[in-house]
JSON list of N, CA and C in Angstrom, two decimals:
[
{"chain": "A", "resi": 1, "resn": "MET", "atom": "N", "xyz": [39.54, -42.89, 75.78]},
{"chain": "A", "resi": 1, "resn": "MET", "atom": "CA", "xyz": [38.55, -42.52, 74.78]},
{"chain": "A", "resi": 1, "resn": "MET", "atom": "C", "xyz": [37.17, -42.80, 75.35]},
{"chain": "A", "resi": 2, "resn": "LYS", "atom": "N", "xyz": [36.23, -41.96, 74.98]},
{"chain": "A", "resi": 2, "resn": "LYS", "atom": "CA", "xyz": [34.83, -42.14, 75.35]},
{"chain": "A", "resi": 2, "resn": "LYS", "atom": "C", "xyz": [34.00, -42.26, 74.08]},
{"chain": "A", "resi": 3, "resn": "TYR", "atom": "N", "xyz": [32.80, -42.81, 74.24]},
{"chain": "A", "resi": 3, "resn": "TYR", "atom": "CA", "xyz": [31.85, -42.91, 73.14]},
{"chain": "A", "resi": 3, "resn": "TYR", "atom": "C", "xyz": [30.71, -41.93, 73.41]},
{"chain": "A", "resi": 4, "resn": "VAL", "atom": "N", "xyz": [30.30, -41.24, 72.37]},
{"chain": "A", "resi": 4, "resn": "VAL", "atom": "CA", "xyz": [29.30, -40.18, 72.49]},
{"chain": "A", "resi": 4, "resn": "VAL", "atom": "C", "xyz": [28.16, -40.47, 71.52]},
{"chain": "A", "resi": 5, "resn": "VAL", "atom": "N", "xyz": [26.93, -40.31, 71.99]},
{"chain": "A", "resi": 5, "resn": "VAL", "atom": "CA", "xyz": [25.75, -40.43, 71.14]},
{"chain": "A", "resi": 5, "resn": "VAL", "atom": "C", "xyz": [25.11, -39.05, 71.06]},
{"chain": "A", "resi": 6, "resn": "SER", "atom": "N", "xyz": [24.88, -38.59, 69.83]},
{"chain": "A", "resi": 6, "resn": "SER", "atom": "CA", "xyz": [24.33, -37.27, 69.60]},
{"chain": "A", "resi": 6, "resn": "SER", "atom": "C", "xyz": [23.12, -37.40, 68.67]},
{"chain": "A", "resi": 7, "resn": "ARG", "atom": "N", "xyz": [22.18, -36.51, 68.82]},
{"chain": "A", "resi": 7, "resn": "ARG", "atom": "CA", "xyz": [20.97, -36.50, 68.00]},
{"chain": "A", "resi": 7, "resn": "ARG", "atom": "C", "xyz": [20.95, -35.20, 67.21]},
{"chain": "A", "resi": 8, "resn": "MET", "atom": "N", "xyz": [20.63, -35.27, 65.92]},
{"chain": "A", "resi": 8, "resn": "MET", "atom": "CA", "xyz": [20.56, -34.07, 65.10]},
{"chain": "A", "resi": 8, "resn": "MET", "atom": "C", "xyz": [19.21, -34.05, 64.38]},
{"chain": "A", "resi": 9, "resn": "THR", "atom": "N", "xyz": [18.52, -32.92, 64.46]},
{"chain": "A", "resi": 9, "resn": "THR", "atom": "CA", "xyz": [17.21, -32.78, 63.83]},
{"chain": "A", "resi": 9, "resn": "THR", "atom": "C", "xyz": [17.15, -31.49, 63.02]},
{"chain": "A", "resi": 10, "resn": "THR", "atom": "N", "xyz": [16.29, -31.50, 62.00]},
{"chain": "A", "resi": 10, "resn": "THR", "atom": "CA", "xyz": [15.97, -30.30, 61.25]},
{"chain": "A", "resi": 10, "resn": "THR", "atom": "C", "xyz": [14.46, -30.18, 61.27]},
{"chain": "A", "resi": 11, "resn": "ASP", "atom": "N", "xyz": [13.95, -29.07, 61.80]},
{"chain": "A", "resi": 11, "resn": "ASP", "atom": "CA", "xyz": [12.50, -28.93, 61.89]},
{"chain": "A", "resi": 11, "resn": "ASP", "atom": "C", "xyz": [11.92, -28.31, 60.62]},
{"chain": "A", "resi": 12, "resn": "ALA", "atom": "N", "xyz": [10.62, -28.14, 60.61]},
{"chain": "A", "resi": 12, "resn": "ALA", "atom": "CA", "xyz": [9.92, -27.63, 59.42]},
{"chain": "A", "resi": 12, "resn": "ALA", "atom": "C", "xyz": [10.35, -26.21, 59.05]},
{"chain": "A", "resi": 13, "resn": "ASN", "atom": "N", "xyz": [10.97, -25.49, 59.97]},
{"chain": "A", "resi": 13, "resn": "ASN", "atom": "CA", "xyz": [11.45, -24.13, 59.71]},
{"chain": "A", "resi": 13, "resn": "ASN", "atom": "C", "xyz": [12.93, -24.11, 59.33]},
{"chain": "A", "resi": 14, "resn": "ASN", "atom": "N", "xyz": [13.49, -25.29, 59.03]},
{"chain": "A", "resi": 14, "resn": "ASN", "atom": "CA", "xyz": [14.91, -25.44, 58.66]},
{"chain": "A", "resi": 14, "resn": "ASN", "atom": "C", "xyz": [15.87, -25.09, 59.79]},
{"chain": "A", "resi": 15, "resn": "VAL", "atom": "N", "xyz": [15.42, -25.19, 61.03]},
{"chain": "A", "resi": 15, "resn": "VAL", "atom": "CA", "xyz": [16.29, -24.97, 62.18]},
{"chain": "A", "resi": 15, "resn": "VAL", "atom": "C", "xyz": [16.95, -26.30, 62.55]},
{"chain": "A", "resi": 16, "resn": "VAL", "atom": "N", "xyz": [18.28, -26.32, 62.53]},
{"chain": "A", "resi": 16, "resn": "VAL", "atom": "CA", "xyz": [19.03, -27.53, 62.85]},
{"chain": "A", "resi": 16, "resn": "VAL", "atom": "C", "xyz": [19.41, -27.50, 64.33]},
{"chain": "A", "resi": 17, "resn": "THR", "atom": "N", "xyz": [19.15, -28.62, 65.00]},
{"chain": "A", "resi": 17, "resn": "THR", "atom": "CA", "xyz": [19.47, -28.74, 66.41]},
{"chain": "A", "resi": 17, "resn": "THR", "atom": "C", "xyz": [20.29, -30.00, 66.63]},
{"chain": "A", "resi": 18, "resn": "GLN", "atom": "N", "xyz": [21.38, -29.86, 67.36]},
{"chain": "A", "resi": 18, "resn": "GLN", "atom": "CA", "xyz": [22.17, -31.04, 67.74]},
{"chain": "A", "resi": 18, "resn": "GLN", "atom": "C", "xyz": [22.16, -31.14, 69.25]},
{"chain": "A", "resi": 19, "resn": "THR", "atom": "N", "xyz": [21.87, -32.33, 69.75]},
{"chain": "A", "resi": 19, "resn": "THR", "atom": "CA", "xyz": [21.75, -32.55, 71.19]},
{"chain": "A", "resi": 19, "resn": "THR", "atom": "C", "xyz": [22.65, -33.70, 71.61]},
{"chain": "A", "resi": 20, "resn": "LEU", "atom": "N", "xyz": [23.44, -33.49, 72.64]},
{"chain": "A", "resi": 20, "resn": "LEU", "atom": "CA", "xyz": [24.22, -34.58, 73.23]},
{"chain": "A", "resi": 20, "resn": "LEU", "atom": "C", "xyz": [23.24, -35.46, 74.01]},
{"chain": "A", "resi": 21, "resn": "VAL", "atom": "N", "xyz": [23.14, -36.72, 73.63]},
{"chain": "A", "resi": 21, "resn": "VAL", "atom": "CA", "xyz": [22.23, -37.63, 74.28]},
{"chain": "A", "resi": 21, "resn": "VAL", "atom": "C", "xyz": [22.91, -38.26, 75.49]},
{"chain": "A", "resi": 22, "resn": "SER", "atom": "N", "xyz": [24.10, -38.82, 75.28]},
{"chain": "A", "resi": 22, "resn": "SER", "atom": "CA", "xyz": [24.82, -39.49, 76.37]},
{"chain": "A", "resi": 22, "resn": "SER", "atom": "C", "xyz": [26.26, -39.72, 75.97]},
{"chain": "A", "resi": 23, "resn": "ASN", "atom": "N", "xyz": [27.07, -40.04, 76.98]},
{"chain": "A", "resi": 23, "resn": "ASN", "atom": "CA", "xyz": [28.44, -40.46, 76.70]},
{"chain": "A", "resi": 23, "resn": "ASN", "atom": "C", "xyz": [28.79, -41.62, 77.62]},
{"chain": "A", "resi": 24, "resn": "TYR", "atom": "N", "xyz": [29.69, -42.45, 77.13]},
{"chain": "A", "resi": 24, "resn": "TYR", "atom": "CA", "xyz": [30.05, -43.69, 77.83]},
{"chain": "A", "resi": 24, "resn": "TYR", "atom": "C", "xyz": [31.57, -43.82, 77.87]},
{"chain": "A", "resi": 25, "resn": "ASP", "atom": "N", "xyz": [32.06, -44.58, 78.84]},
{"chain": "A", "resi": 25, "resn": "ASP", "atom": "CA", "xyz": [33.50, -44.76, 78.94]},
{"chain": "A", "resi": 25, "resn": "ASP", "atom": "C", "xyz": [34.03, -45.61, 77.79]},
{"chain": "A", "resi": 26, "resn": "GLY", "atom": "N", "xyz": [35.35, -45.70, 77.68]},
{"chain": "A", "resi": 26, "resn": "GLY", "atom": "CA", "xyz": [36.00, -46.36, 76.56]},
{"chain": "A", "resi": 26, "resn": "GLY", "atom": "C", "xyz": [36.12, -47.87, 76.67]},
{"chain": "A", "resi": 27, "resn": "THR", "atom": "N", "xyz": [35.41, -48.48, 77.59]},
{"chain": "A", "resi": 27, "resn": "THR", "atom": "CA", "xyz": [35.47, -49.93, 77.73]},
{"chain": "A", "resi": 27, "resn": "THR", "atom": "C", "xyz": [34.59, -50.61, 76.68]},
{"chain": "A", "resi": 28, "resn": "LEU", "atom": "N", "xyz": [34.73, -51.93, 76.58]},
{"chain": "A", "resi": 28, "resn": "LEU", "atom": "CA", "xyz": [33.87, -52.69, 75.67]},
{"chain": "A", "resi": 28, "resn": "LEU", "atom": "C", "xyz": [32.41, -52.55, 76.07]},
{"chain": "A", "resi": 29, "resn": "GLU", "atom": "N", "xyz": [32.13, -52.60, 77.38]},
{"chain": "A", "resi": 29, "resn": "GLU", "atom": "CA", "xyz": [30.76, -52.42, 77.85]},
{"chain": "A", "resi": 29, "resn": "GLU", "atom": "C", "xyz": [30.24, -51.02, 77.49]},
{"chain": "A", "resi": 30, "resn": "GLY", "atom": "N", "xyz": [31.08, -50.01, 77.62]},
{"chain": "A", "resi": 30, "resn": "GLY", "atom": "CA", "xyz": [30.70, -48.64, 77.24]},
{"chain": "A", "resi": 30, "resn": "GLY", "atom": "C", "xyz": [30.36, -48.55, 75.76]},
{"chain": "A", "resi": 31, "resn": "ARG", "atom": "N", "xyz": [31.15, -49.22, 74.92]},
{"chain": "A", "resi": 31, "resn": "ARG", "atom": "CA", "xyz": [30.89, -49.22, 73.48]},
{"chain": "A", "resi": 31, "resn": "ARG", "atom": "C", "xyz": [29.55, -49.90, 73.18]},
{"chain": "A", "resi": 32, "resn": "GLN", "atom": "N", "xyz": [29.30, -51.03, 73.83]},
{"chain": "A", "resi": 32, "resn": "GLN", "atom": "CA", "xyz": [28.05, -51.75, 73.61]},
{"chain": "A", "resi": 32, "resn": "GLN", "atom": "C", "xyz": [26.84, -50.93, 74.05]},
{"chain": "A", "resi": 33, "resn": "ARG", "atom": "N", "xyz": [26.96, -50.26, 75.19]},
{"chain": "A", "resi": 33, "resn": "ARG", "atom": "CA", "xyz": [25.88, -49.42, 75.67]},
{"chain": "A", "resi": 33, "resn": "ARG", "atom": "C", "xyz": [25.65, -48.23, 74.74]},
{"chain": "A", "resi": 34, "resn": "ALA", "atom": "N", "xyz": [26.73, -47.65, 74.22]},
{"chain": "A", "resi": 34, "resn": "ALA", "atom": "CA", "xyz": [26.62, -46.53, 73.28]},
{"chain": "A", "resi": 34, "resn": "ALA", "atom": "C", "xyz": [25.93, -46.97, 71.99]},
{"chain": "A", "resi": 35, "resn": "GLU", "atom": "N", "xyz": [26.29, -48.15, 71.49]},
{"chain": "A", "resi": 35, "resn": "GLU", "atom": "CA", "xyz": [25.65, -48.65, 70.27]},
{"chain": "A", "resi": 35, "resn": "GLU", "atom": "C", "xyz": [24.17, -48.93, 70.50]},
{"chain": "A", "resi": 36, "resn": "ALA", "atom": "N", "xyz": [23.82, -49.48, 71.65]},
{"chain": "A", "resi": 36, "resn": "ALA", "atom": "CA", "xyz": [22.41, -49.73, 71.96]},
{"chain": "A", "resi": 36, "resn": "ALA", "atom": "C", "xyz": [21.65, -48.40, 72.03]},
{"chain": "A", "resi": 37, "resn": "ASP", "atom": "N", "xyz": [22.25, -47.39, 72.65]},
{"chain": "A", "resi": 37, "resn": "ASP", "atom": "CA", "xyz": [21.62, -46.08, 72.74]},
{"chain": "A", "resi": 37, "resn": "ASP", "atom": "C", "xyz": [21.47, -45.45, 71.35]},
{"chain": "A", "resi": 38, "resn": "PHE", "atom": "N", "xyz": [22.48, -45.60, 70.51]},
{"chain": "A", "resi": 38, "resn": "PHE", "atom": "CA", "xyz": [22.44, -45.11, 69.13]},
{"chain": "A", "resi": 38, "resn": "PHE", "atom": "C", "xyz": [21.22, -45.69, 68.40]},
{"chain": "A", "resi": 39, "resn": "HIS", "atom": "N", "xyz": [21.00, -47.00, 68.53]},
{"chain": "A", "resi": 39, "resn": "HIS", "atom": "CA", "xyz": [19.88, -47.64, 67.85]},
{"chain": "A", "resi": 39, "resn": "HIS", "atom": "C", "xyz": [18.53, -47.22, 68.45]},
{"chain": "A", "resi": 40, "resn": "THR", "atom": "N", "xyz": [18.50, -46.98, 69.75]},
{"chain": "A", "resi": 40, "resn": "THR", "atom": "CA", "xyz": [17.28, -46.46, 70.38]},
{"chain": "A", "resi": 40, "resn": "THR", "atom": "C", "xyz": [16.95, -45.08, 69.82]},
{"chain": "A", "resi": 41, "resn": "GLN", "atom": "N", "xyz": [17.96, -44.24, 69.67]},
{"chain": "A", "resi": 41, "resn": "GLN", "atom": "CA", "xyz": [17.75, -42.90, 69.11]},
{"chain": "A", "resi": 41, "resn": "GLN", "atom": "C", "xyz": [17.29, -42.98, 67.66]},
{"chain": "A", "resi": 42, "resn": "LEU", "atom": "N", "xyz": [17.84, -43.92, 66.88]},
{"chain": "A", "resi": 42, "resn": "LEU", "atom": "CA", "xyz": [17.41, -44.08, 65.49]},
{"chain": "A", "resi": 42, "resn": "LEU", "atom": "C", "xyz": [15.95, -44.50, 65.39]},
{"chain": "A", "resi": 43, "resn": "ALA", "atom": "N", "xyz": [15.53, -45.40, 66.25]},
{"chain": "A", "resi": 43, "resn": "ALA", "atom": "CA", "xyz": [14.13, -45.83, 66.25]},
{"chain": "A", "resi": 43, "resn": "ALA", "atom": "C", "xyz": [13.21, -44.66, 66.54]},
{"chain": "A", "resi": 44, "resn": "ASP", "atom": "N", "xyz": [13.60, -43.84, 67.51]},
{"chain": "A", "resi": 44, "resn": "ASP", "atom": "CA", "xyz": [12.81, -42.66, 67.84]},
{"chain": "A", "resi": 44, "resn": "ASP", "atom": "C", "xyz": [12.82, -41.66, 66.68]},
{"chain": "A", "resi": 45, "resn": "ALA", "atom": "N", "xyz": [13.97, -41.51, 66.03]},
{"chain": "A", "resi": 45, "resn": "ALA", "atom": "CA", "xyz": [14.08, -40.58, 64.90]},
{"chain": "A", "resi": 45, "resn": "ALA", "atom": "C", "xyz": [13.16, -41.01, 63.75]},
{"chain": "A", "resi": 46, "resn": "ALA", "atom": "N", "xyz": [13.11, -42.30, 63.47]},
{"chain": "A", "resi": 46, "resn": "ALA", "atom": "CA", "xyz": [12.25, -42.79, 62.39]},
{"chain": "A", "resi": 46, "resn": "ALA", "atom": "C", "xyz": [10.79, -42.47, 62.68]},
{"chain": "A", "resi": 47, "resn": "THR", "atom": "N", "xyz": [10.40, -42.60, 63.93]},
{"chain": "A", "resi": 47, "resn": "THR", "atom": "CA", "xyz": [9.02, -42.29, 64.32]},
{"chain": "A", "resi": 47, "resn": "THR", "atom": "C", "xyz": [8.76, -40.79, 64.24]},
{"chain": "A", "resi": 48, "resn": "LYS", "atom": "N", "xyz": [9.66, -39.99, 64.78]},
{"chain": "A", "resi": 48, "resn": "LYS", "atom": "CA", "xyz": [9.45, -38.54, 64.85]},
{"chain": "A", "resi": 48, "resn": "LYS", "atom": "C", "xyz": [9.45, -37.89, 63.47]},
{"chain": "A", "resi": 49, "resn": "VAL", "atom": "N", "xyz": [10.26, -38.39, 62.55]},
{"chain": "A", "resi": 49, "resn": "VAL", "atom": "CA", "xyz": [10.31, -37.76, 61.23]},
{"chain": "A", "resi": 49, "resn": "VAL", "atom": "C", "xyz": [8.98, -37.96, 60.50]},
{"chain": "A", "resi": 50, "resn": "ARG", "atom": "N", "xyz": [8.26, -39.04, 60.83]},
{"chain": "A", "resi": 50, "resn": "ARG", "atom": "CA", "xyz": [6.96, -39.29, 60.20]},
{"chain": "A", "resi": 50, "resn": "ARG", "atom": "C", "xyz": [5.83, -38.54, 60.88]},
{"chain": "A", "resi": 51, "resn": "THR", "atom": "N", "xyz": [5.96, -38.28, 62.18]},
{"chain": "A", "resi": 51, "resn": "THR", "atom": "CA", "xyz": [4.83, -37.76, 62.94]},
{"chain": "A", "resi": 51, "resn": "THR", "atom": "C", "xyz": [4.95, -36.30, 63.37]},
{"chain": "A", "resi": 52, "resn": "SER", "atom": "N", "xyz": [6.13, -35.72, 63.33]},
{"chain": "A", "resi": 52, "resn": "SER", "atom": "CA", "xyz": [6.27, -34.38, 63.89]},
{"chain": "A", "resi": 52, "resn": "SER", "atom": "C", "xyz": [6.59, -33.30, 62.88]},
{"chain": "A", "resi": 53, "resn": "GLY", "atom": "N", "xyz": [6.62, -33.63, 61.61]},
{"chain": "A", "resi": 53, "resn": "GLY", "atom": "CA", "xyz": [6.89, -32.61, 60.60]},
{"chain": "A", "resi": 53, "resn": "GLY", "atom": "C", "xyz": [8.35, -32.24, 60.47]},
{"chain": "A", "resi": 54, "resn": "ARG", "atom": "N", "xyz": [9.25, -33.04, 61.01]},
{"chain": "A", "resi": 54, "resn": "ARG", "atom": "CA", "xyz": [10.68, -32.74, 60.88]},
{"chain": "A", "resi": 54, "resn": "ARG", "atom": "C", "xyz": [11.14, -33.06, 59.46]},
{"chain": "A", "resi": 55, "resn": "LEU", "atom": "N", "xyz": [12.08, -32.27, 58.98]},
{"chain": "A", "resi": 55, "resn": "LEU", "atom": "CA", "xyz": [12.65, -32.49, 57.65]},
{"chain": "A", "resi": 55, "resn": "LEU", "atom": "C", "xyz": [13.72, -33.56, 57.67]},
{"chain": "A", "resi": 56, "resn": "ALA", "atom": "N", "xyz": [14.35, -33.74, 58.81]},
{"chain": "A", "resi": 56, "resn": "ALA", "atom": "CA", "xyz": [15.36, -34.79, 58.99]},
{"chain": "A", "resi": 56, "resn": "ALA", "atom": "C", "xyz": [15.52, -35.05, 60.47]},
{"chain": "A", "resi": 57, "resn": "ASP", "atom": "N", "xyz": [15.89, -36.28, 60.80]},
{"chain": "A", "resi": 57, "resn": "ASP", "atom": "CA", "xyz": [16.11, -36.65, 62.19]},
{"chain": "A", "resi": 57, "resn": "ASP", "atom": "C", "xyz": [17.05, -37.85, 62.19]},
{"chain": "A", "resi": 58, "resn": "GLY", "atom": "N", "xyz": [18.05, -37.83, 63.03]},
{"chain": "A", "resi": 58, "resn": "GLY", "atom": "CA", "xyz": [18.99, -38.94, 63.04]},
{"chain": "A", "resi": 58, "resn": "GLY", "atom": "C", "xyz": [19.90, -38.92, 64.24]},
{"chain": "A", "resi": 59, "resn": "ALA", "atom": "N", "xyz": [20.82, -39.88, 64.25]},
{"chain": "A", "resi": 59, "resn": "ALA", "atom": "CA", "xyz": [21.74, -40.03, 65.37]},
{"chain": "A", "resi": 59, "resn": "ALA", "atom": "C", "xyz": [23.16, -40.24, 64.85]},
{"chain": "A", "resi": 60, "resn": "ILE", "atom": "N", "xyz": [24.11, -39.88, 65.70]},
{"chain": "A", "resi": 60, "resn": "ILE", "atom": "CA", "xyz": [25.52, -40.02, 65.38]},
{"chain": "A", "resi": 60, "resn": "ILE", "atom": "C", "xyz": [26.20, -40.70, 66.57]},
{"chain": "A", "resi": 61, "resn": "LEU", "atom": "N", "xyz": [27.01, -41.70, 66.31]},
{"chain": "A", "resi": 61, "resn": "LEU", "atom": "CA", "xyz": [27.84, -42.33, 67.33]},
{"chain": "A", "resi": 61, "resn": "LEU", "atom": "C", "xyz": [29.28, -41.98, 67.00]},
{"chain": "A", "resi": 62, "resn": "LEU", "atom": "N", "xyz": [29.94, -41.31, 67.92]},
{"chain": "A", "resi": 62, "resn": "LEU", "atom": "CA", "xyz": [31.30, -40.89, 67.68]},
{"chain": "A", "resi": 62, "resn": "LEU", "atom": "C", "xyz": [32.13, -41.00, 68.94]},
{"chain": "A", "resi": 63, "resn": "THR", "atom": "N", "xyz": [33.43, -40.82, 68.79]},
{"chain": "A", "resi": 63, "resn": "THR", "atom": "CA", "xyz": [34.31, -40.81, 69.95]},
{"chain": "A", "resi": 63, "resn": "THR", "atom": "C", "xyz": [34.49, -39.36, 70.39]},
{"chain": "A", "resi": 64, "resn": "ASN", "atom": "N", "xyz": [34.96, -39.20, 71.62]},
{"chain": "A", "resi": 64, "resn": "ASN", "atom": "CA", "xyz": [35.22, -37.85, 72.10]},
{"chain": "A", "resi": 64, "resn": "ASN", "atom": "C", "xyz": [36.40, -37.21, 71.37]},
{"chain": "A", "resi": 65, "resn": "GLU", "atom": "N", "xyz": [37.10, -38.00, 70.55]},
{"chain": "A", "resi": 65, "resn": "GLU", "atom": "CA", "xyz": [38.20, -37.48, 69.73]},
{"chain": "A", "resi": 65, "resn": "GLU", "atom": "C", "xyz": [37.72, -37.04, 68.35]},
{"chain": "A", "resi": 66, "resn": "GLY", "atom": "N", "xyz": [36.40, -37.16, 68.09]},
{"chain": "A", "resi": 66, "resn": "GLY", "atom": "CA", "xyz": [35.83, -36.69, 66.84]},
{"chain": "A", "resi": 66, "resn": "GLY", "atom": "C", "xyz": [35.71, -37.72, 65.74]},
{"chain": "A", "resi": 67, "resn": "GLN", "atom": "N", "xyz": [36.07, -38.97, 66.00]},
{"chain": "A", "resi": 67, "resn": "GLN", "atom": "CA", "xyz": [35.93, -40.02, 64.99]},
{"chain": "A", "resi": 67, "resn": "GLN", "atom": "C", "xyz": [34.48, -40.48, 64.92]},
{"chain": "A", "resi": 68, "resn": "ILE", "atom": "N", "xyz": [33.86, -40.35, 63.75]},
{"chain": "A", "resi": 68, "resn": "ILE", "atom": "CA", "xyz": [32.48, -40.80, 63.57]},
{"chain": "A", "resi": 68, "resn": "ILE", "atom": "C", "xyz": [32.49, -42.30, 63.31]},
{"chain": "A", "resi": 69, "resn": "LEU", "atom": "N", "xyz": [31.80, -43.04, 64.17]},
{"chain": "A", "resi": 69, "resn": "LEU", "atom": "CA", "xyz": [31.73, -44.48, 64.05]},
{"chain": "A", "resi": 69, "resn": "LEU", "atom": "C", "xyz": [30.50, -44.92, 63.26]},
{"chain": "A", "resi": 70, "resn": "LYS", "atom": "N", "xyz": [29.36, -44.27, 63.51]},
{"chain": "A", "resi": 70, "resn": "LYS", "atom": "CA", "xyz": [28.12, -44.57, 62.81]},
{"chain": "A", "resi": 70, "resn": "LYS", "atom": "C", "xyz": [27.30, -43.30, 62.73]},
{"chain": "A", "resi": 71, "resn": "GLN", "atom": "N", "xyz": [26.55, -43.17, 61.66]},
{"chain": "A", "resi": 71, "resn": "GLN", "atom": "CA", "xyz": [25.59, -42.07, 61.55]},
{"chain": "A", "resi": 71, "resn": "GLN", "atom": "C", "xyz": [24.49, -42.50, 60.60]},
{"chain": "A", "resi": 72, "resn": "GLU", "atom": "N", "xyz": [23.29, -42.11, 60.93]},
{"chain": "A", "resi": 72, "resn": "GLU", "atom": "CA", "xyz": [22.15, -42.45, 60.08]},
{"chain": "A", "resi": 72, "resn": "GLU", "atom": "C", "xyz": [21.07, -41.40, 60.30]},
{"chain": "A", "resi": 73, "resn": "PHE", "atom": "N", "xyz": [20.42, -41.00, 59.19]},
{"chain": "A", "resi": 73, "resn": "PHE", "atom": "CA", "xyz": [19.38, -39.99, 59.25]},
{"chain": "A", "resi": 73, "resn": "PHE", "atom": "C", "xyz": [18.17, -40.44, 58.47]},
{"chain": "A", "resi": 74, "resn": "TYR", "atom": "N", "xyz": [17.03, -40.00, 58.91]},
{"chain": "A", "resi": 74, "resn": "TYR", "atom": "CA", "xyz": [15.77, -40.28, 58.24]},
{"chain": "A", "resi": 74, "resn": "TYR", "atom": "C", "xyz": [15.18, -38.98, 57.74]},
{"chain": "A", "resi": 75, "resn": "VAL", "atom": "N", "xyz": [14.58, -39.03, 56.56]},
{"chain": "A", "resi": 75, "resn": "VAL", "atom": "CA", "xyz": [13.85, -37.90, 56.00]},
{"chain": "A", "resi": 75, "resn": "VAL", "atom": "C", "xyz": [12.47, -38.42, 55.62]},
{"chain": "A", "resi": 76, "resn": "PRO", "atom": "N", "xyz": [11.46, -37.56, 55.62]},
{"chain": "A", "resi": 76, "resn": "PRO", "atom": "CA", "xyz": [10.12, -38.03, 55.27]},
{"chain": "A", "resi": 76, "resn": "PRO", "atom": "C", "xyz": [10.08, -38.54, 53.84]},
{"chain": "A", "resi": 77, "resn": "VAL", "atom": "N", "xyz": [9.30, -39.56, 53.62]},
{"chain": "A", "resi": 77, "resn": "VAL", "atom": "CA", "xyz": [9.10, -40.08, 52.27]},
{"chain": "A", "resi": 77, "resn": "VAL", "atom": "C", "xyz": [8.18, -39.12, 51.54]},
{"chain": "A", "resi": 78, "resn": "ALA", "atom": "N", "xyz": [8.59, -38.70, 50.36]},
{"chain": "A", "resi": 78, "resn": "ALA", "atom": "CA", "xyz": [7.77, -37.77, 49.56]},
{"chain": "A", "resi": 78, "resn": "ALA", "atom": "C", "xyz": [6.50, -38.47, 49.11]},
{"chain": "A", "resi": 79, "resn": "VAL", "atom": "N", "xyz": [5.43, -37.77, 49.20]},
{"chain": "A", "resi": 79, "resn": "VAL", "atom": "CA", "xyz": [4.14, -38.29, 48.77]},
{"chain": "A", "resi": 79, "resn": "VAL", "atom": "C", "xyz": [3.99, -38.02, 47.27]},
{"chain": "A", "resi": 80, "resn": "GLU", "atom": "N", "xyz": [3.70, -39.05, 46.53]},
{"chain": "A", "resi": 80, "resn": "GLU", "atom": "CA", "xyz": [3.52, -38.88, 45.09]},
{"chain": "A", "resi": 80, "resn": "GLU", "atom": "C", "xyz": [2.17, -38.23, 44.81]},
{"chain": "A", "resi": 81, "resn": "VAL", "atom": "N", "xyz": [2.18, -37.28, 43.90]},
{"chain": "A", "resi": 81, "resn": "VAL", "atom": "CA", "xyz": [0.96, -36.56, 43.52]},
{"chain": "A", "resi": 81, "resn": "VAL", "atom": "C", "xyz": [0.55, -37.01, 42.13]},
{"chain": "A", "resi": 82, "resn": "GLU", "atom": "N", "xyz": [-0.70, -37.39, 41.98]},
{"chain": "A", "resi": 82, "resn": "GLU", "atom": "CA", "xyz": [-1.19, -37.78, 40.66]},
{"chain": "A", "resi": 82, "resn": "GLU", "atom": "C", "xyz": [-1.38, -36.53, 39.80]},
{"chain": "A", "resi": 83, "resn": "GLU", "atom": "N", "xyz": [-1.02, -36.67, 38.55]},
{"chain": "A", "resi": 83, "resn": "GLU", "atom": "CA", "xyz": [-1.16, -35.53, 37.63]},
{"chain": "A", "resi": 83, "resn": "GLU", "atom": "C", "xyz": [-2.41, -35.66, 36.80]}
]
């Protein structure tokens, strides 16, 4: 089994893009490296969703067998409008 880190974004035009970021072997060290990469991608996603006009940005950690281990997405915080 391998561990896979993937990034998924939705831009301002509603275009969804999924990108394979990296993959790691099935060892404990591979799992740890994949989790660290997952969190690095999440930090970048949180920044990009605020600064680049994306509607959503996040990361997925899964196995090459399709089991989703972790997933998290960020969406912009809606700005409240005074009435």
